[in-house]
mmCIF file of C-alpha atoms and ligand atoms in Angstrom:
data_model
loop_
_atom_site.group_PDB
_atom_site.id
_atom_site.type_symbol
_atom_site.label_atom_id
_atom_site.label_comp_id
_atom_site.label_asym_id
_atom_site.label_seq_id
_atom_site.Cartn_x
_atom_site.Cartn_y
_atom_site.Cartn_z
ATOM 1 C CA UNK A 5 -6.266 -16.765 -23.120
ATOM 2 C CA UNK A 6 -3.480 -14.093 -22.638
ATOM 3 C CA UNK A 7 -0.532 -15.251 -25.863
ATOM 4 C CA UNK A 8 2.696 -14.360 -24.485
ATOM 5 C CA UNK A 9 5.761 -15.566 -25.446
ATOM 6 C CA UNK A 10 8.574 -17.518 -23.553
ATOM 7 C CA UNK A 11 11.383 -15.031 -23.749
ATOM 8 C CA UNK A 12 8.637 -12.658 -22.377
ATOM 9 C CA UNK A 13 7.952 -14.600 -19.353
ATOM 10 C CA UNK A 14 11.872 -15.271 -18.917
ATOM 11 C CA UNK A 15 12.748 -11.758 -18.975
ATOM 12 C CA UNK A 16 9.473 -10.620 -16.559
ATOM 13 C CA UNK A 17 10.503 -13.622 -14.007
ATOM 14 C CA UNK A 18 14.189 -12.598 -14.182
ATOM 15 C CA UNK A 19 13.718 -8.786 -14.005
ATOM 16 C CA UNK A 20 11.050 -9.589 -11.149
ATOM 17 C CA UNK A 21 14.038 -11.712 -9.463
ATOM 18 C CA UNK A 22 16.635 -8.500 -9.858
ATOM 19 C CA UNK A 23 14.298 -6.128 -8.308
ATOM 20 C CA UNK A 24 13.799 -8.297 -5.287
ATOM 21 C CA UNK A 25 17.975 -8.784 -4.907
ATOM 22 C CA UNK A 26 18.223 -5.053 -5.797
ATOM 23 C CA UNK A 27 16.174 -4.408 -2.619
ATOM 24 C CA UNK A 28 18.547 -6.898 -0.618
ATOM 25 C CA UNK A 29 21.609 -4.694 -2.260
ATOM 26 C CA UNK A 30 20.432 -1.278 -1.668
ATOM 27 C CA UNK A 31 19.642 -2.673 2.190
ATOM 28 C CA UNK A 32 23.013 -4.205 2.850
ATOM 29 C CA UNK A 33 24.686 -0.801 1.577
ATOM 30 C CA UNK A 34 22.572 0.982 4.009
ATOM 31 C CA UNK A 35 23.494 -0.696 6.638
ATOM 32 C CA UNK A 36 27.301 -0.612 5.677
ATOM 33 C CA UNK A 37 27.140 3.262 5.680
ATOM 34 C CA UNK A 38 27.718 5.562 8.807
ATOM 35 C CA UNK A 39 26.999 8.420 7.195
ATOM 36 C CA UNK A 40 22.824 8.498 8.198
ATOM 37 C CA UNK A 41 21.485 10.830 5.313
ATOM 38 C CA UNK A 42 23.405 8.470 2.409
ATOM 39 C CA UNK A 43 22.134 5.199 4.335
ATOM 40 C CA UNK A 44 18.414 6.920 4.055
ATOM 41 C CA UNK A 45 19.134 7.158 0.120
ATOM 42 C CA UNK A 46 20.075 3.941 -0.097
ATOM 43 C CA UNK A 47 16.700 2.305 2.168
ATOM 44 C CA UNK A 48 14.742 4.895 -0.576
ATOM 45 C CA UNK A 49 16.077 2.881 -3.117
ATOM 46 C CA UNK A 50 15.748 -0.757 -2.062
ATOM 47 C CA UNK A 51 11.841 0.877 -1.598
ATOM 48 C CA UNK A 52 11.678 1.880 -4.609
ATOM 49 C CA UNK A 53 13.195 -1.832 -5.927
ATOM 50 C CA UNK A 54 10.422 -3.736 -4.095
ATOM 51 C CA UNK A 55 7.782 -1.261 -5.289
ATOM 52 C CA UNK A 56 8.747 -2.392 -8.564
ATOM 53 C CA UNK A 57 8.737 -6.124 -8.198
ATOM 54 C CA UNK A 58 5.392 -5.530 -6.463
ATOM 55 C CA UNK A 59 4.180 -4.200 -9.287
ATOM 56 C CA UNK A 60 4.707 -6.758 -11.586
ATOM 57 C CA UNK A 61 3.767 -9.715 -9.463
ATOM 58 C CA UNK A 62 0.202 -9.877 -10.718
ATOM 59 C CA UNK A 63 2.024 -10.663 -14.059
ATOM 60 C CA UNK A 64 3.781 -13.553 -12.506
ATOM 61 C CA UNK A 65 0.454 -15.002 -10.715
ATOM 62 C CA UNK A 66 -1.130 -14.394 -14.120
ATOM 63 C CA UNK A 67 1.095 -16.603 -16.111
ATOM 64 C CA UNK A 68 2.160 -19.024 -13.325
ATOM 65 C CA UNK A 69 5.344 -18.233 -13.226
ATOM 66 C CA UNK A 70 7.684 -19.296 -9.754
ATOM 67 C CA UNK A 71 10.831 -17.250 -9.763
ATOM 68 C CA UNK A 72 13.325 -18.190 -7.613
ATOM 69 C CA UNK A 73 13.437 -18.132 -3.593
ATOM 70 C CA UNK A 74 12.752 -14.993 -2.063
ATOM 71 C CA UNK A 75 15.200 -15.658 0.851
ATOM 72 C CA UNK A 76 17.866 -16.306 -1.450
ATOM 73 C CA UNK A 77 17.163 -13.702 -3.844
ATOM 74 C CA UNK A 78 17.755 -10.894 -1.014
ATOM 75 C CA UNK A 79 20.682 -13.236 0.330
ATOM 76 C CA UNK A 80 22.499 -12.986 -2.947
ATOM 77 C CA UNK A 81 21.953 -9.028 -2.897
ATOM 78 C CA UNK A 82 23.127 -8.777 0.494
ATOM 79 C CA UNK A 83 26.546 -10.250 0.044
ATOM 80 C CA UNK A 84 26.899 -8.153 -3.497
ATOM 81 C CA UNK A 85 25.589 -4.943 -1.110
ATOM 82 C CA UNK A 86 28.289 -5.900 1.816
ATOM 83 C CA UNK A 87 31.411 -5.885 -0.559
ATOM 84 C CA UNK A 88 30.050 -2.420 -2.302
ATOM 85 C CA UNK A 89 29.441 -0.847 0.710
ATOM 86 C CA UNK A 90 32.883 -0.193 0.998
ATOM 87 C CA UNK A 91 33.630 1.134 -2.306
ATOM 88 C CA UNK A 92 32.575 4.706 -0.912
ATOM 89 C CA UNK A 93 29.640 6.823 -1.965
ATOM 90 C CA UNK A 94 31.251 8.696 -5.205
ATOM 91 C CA UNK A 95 31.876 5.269 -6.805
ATOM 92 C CA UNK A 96 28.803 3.684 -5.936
ATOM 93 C CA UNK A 97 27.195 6.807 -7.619
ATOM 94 C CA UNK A 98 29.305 7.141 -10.715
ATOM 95 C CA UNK A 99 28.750 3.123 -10.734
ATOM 96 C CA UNK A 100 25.084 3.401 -11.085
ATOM 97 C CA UNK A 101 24.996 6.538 -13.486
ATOM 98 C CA UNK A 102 26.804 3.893 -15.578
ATOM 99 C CA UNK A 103 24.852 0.964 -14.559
ATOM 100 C CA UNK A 104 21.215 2.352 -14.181
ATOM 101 C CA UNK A 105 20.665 3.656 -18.103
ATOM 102 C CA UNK A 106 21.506 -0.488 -19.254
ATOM 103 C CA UNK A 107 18.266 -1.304 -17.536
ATOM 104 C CA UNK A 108 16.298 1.076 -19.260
ATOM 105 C CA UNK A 109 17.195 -0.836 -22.626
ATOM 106 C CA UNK A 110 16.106 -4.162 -20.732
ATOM 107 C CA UNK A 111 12.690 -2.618 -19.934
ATOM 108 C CA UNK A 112 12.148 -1.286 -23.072
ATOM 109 C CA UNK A 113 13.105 -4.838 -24.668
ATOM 110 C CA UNK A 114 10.478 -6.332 -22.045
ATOM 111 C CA UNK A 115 7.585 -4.066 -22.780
ATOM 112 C CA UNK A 116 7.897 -4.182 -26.370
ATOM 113 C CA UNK A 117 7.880 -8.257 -26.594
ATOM 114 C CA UNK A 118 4.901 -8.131 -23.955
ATOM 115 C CA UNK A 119 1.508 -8.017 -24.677
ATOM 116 C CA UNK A 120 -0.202 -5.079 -24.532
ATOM 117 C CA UNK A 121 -2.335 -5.711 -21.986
ATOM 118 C CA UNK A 122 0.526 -6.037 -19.719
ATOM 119 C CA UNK A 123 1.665 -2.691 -20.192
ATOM 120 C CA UNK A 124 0.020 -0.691 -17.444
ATOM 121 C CA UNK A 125 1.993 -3.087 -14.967
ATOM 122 C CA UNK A 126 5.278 -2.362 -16.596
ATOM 123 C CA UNK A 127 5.449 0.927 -17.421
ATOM 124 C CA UNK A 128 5.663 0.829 -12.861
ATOM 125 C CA UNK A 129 8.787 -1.104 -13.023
ATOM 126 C CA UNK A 130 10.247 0.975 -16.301
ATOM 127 C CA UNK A 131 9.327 4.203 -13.993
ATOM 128 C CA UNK A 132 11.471 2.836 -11.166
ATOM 129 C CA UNK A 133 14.308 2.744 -13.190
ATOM 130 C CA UNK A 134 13.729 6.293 -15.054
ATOM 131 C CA UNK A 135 13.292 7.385 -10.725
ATOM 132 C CA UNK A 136 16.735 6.025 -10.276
ATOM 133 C CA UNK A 137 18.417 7.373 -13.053
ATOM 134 C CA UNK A 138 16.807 10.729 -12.007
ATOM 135 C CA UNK A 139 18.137 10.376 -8.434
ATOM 136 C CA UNK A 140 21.915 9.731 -9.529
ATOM 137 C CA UNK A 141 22.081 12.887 -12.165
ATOM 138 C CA UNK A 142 20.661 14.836 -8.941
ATOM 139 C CA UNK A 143 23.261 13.224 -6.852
ATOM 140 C CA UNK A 144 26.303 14.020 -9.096
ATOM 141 C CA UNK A 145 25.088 17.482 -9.382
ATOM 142 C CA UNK A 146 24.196 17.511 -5.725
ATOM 143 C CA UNK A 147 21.421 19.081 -5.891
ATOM 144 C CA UNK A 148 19.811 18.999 -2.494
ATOM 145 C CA UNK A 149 16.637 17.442 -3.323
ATOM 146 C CA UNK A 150 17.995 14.182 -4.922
ATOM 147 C CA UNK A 151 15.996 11.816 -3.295
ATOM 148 C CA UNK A 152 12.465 13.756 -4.627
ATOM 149 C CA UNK A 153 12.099 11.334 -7.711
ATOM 150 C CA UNK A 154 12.081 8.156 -5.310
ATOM 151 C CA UNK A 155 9.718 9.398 -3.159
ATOM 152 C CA UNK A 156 7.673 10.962 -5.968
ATOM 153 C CA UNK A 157 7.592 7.378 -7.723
ATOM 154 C CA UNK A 158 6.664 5.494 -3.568
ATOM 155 C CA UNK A 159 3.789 7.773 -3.887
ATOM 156 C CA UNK A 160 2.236 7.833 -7.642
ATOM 157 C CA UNK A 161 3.945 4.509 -9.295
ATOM 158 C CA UNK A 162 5.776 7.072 -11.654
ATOM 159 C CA UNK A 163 3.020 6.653 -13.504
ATOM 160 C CA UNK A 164 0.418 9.823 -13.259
HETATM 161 FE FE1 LIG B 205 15.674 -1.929 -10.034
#
């Protein structure tokens, strides 16, 4: 039997749970943006967030853990997306290059209490983030092909 312990499995169900309202977030946004090329950014993203939570959800099965309503989950991210929509693209951007890097410490947190077996599923949703982060600094030095690092990680997992 795997041995994992309980602020493991609280931390994998709750990440799992922010990935799936990320997706919601990044969608709202989208849709709140009439500028076409920086709504396609933000779909990339709420991609890449339910890559992630794919990824892990053979962890959840495995341990028998229920996170919390899908419906509400993206319902929750919506309403957070609708409201910062409208705080304009710079901020959103200078937002998550503040933001983004916080995660990384969570991940690291999650895969070192894990056990190792585990790993190979969570070094997908640690690779999201580092995708993420990797879009923003492109963004804020707007370099043209910002958006390679999402669609590099929809294609290989980040992890190759
Ligand atoms: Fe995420």
């Amino acid at each position: 039997m795997t041995v994992a312990n309980a602020r493991y499995l609280e931390m994998l169900t709750l990440y799992y749970e922010e990935e799936i309202e990320g997706a919601g977030w990044f969608n709202a946004m989208a849709e709140g943006m009439p500028d076409a090329d920086k709504a396609a950014k933000m779909r990339l993203l709420a991609d890449v967030e339910s890559y992630a939570a794919r990824a892990v959800e053979p962890l959840l099965t495995k341990y028998g853990l229920t996170p919390r309503d899908q419906g509400a989950l993206i319902a929750e991210g919506v309403a957070q997306g609708k409201a910062d929509a409208r705080k304009g693209w710079d901020a959103l951007i200078r937002e998550m290059h503040e933001t983004f890097p916080c995660y990384m410490v969570d991940f690291a947190r999650l895969e070192a209490f894990a056990p190792h077996q585990d790993l190979p599923e969570l070094k997908v949703l640690t690779a999201h983030e580092i995708a993420a982060i990797d879009f923003v600094d492109r963004e804020i030095a707007g370099q043209p092909d910002s958006t390679e690092p999402l669609t590099h990680y929809l294609e290989t997992g980040g992890v190759t």
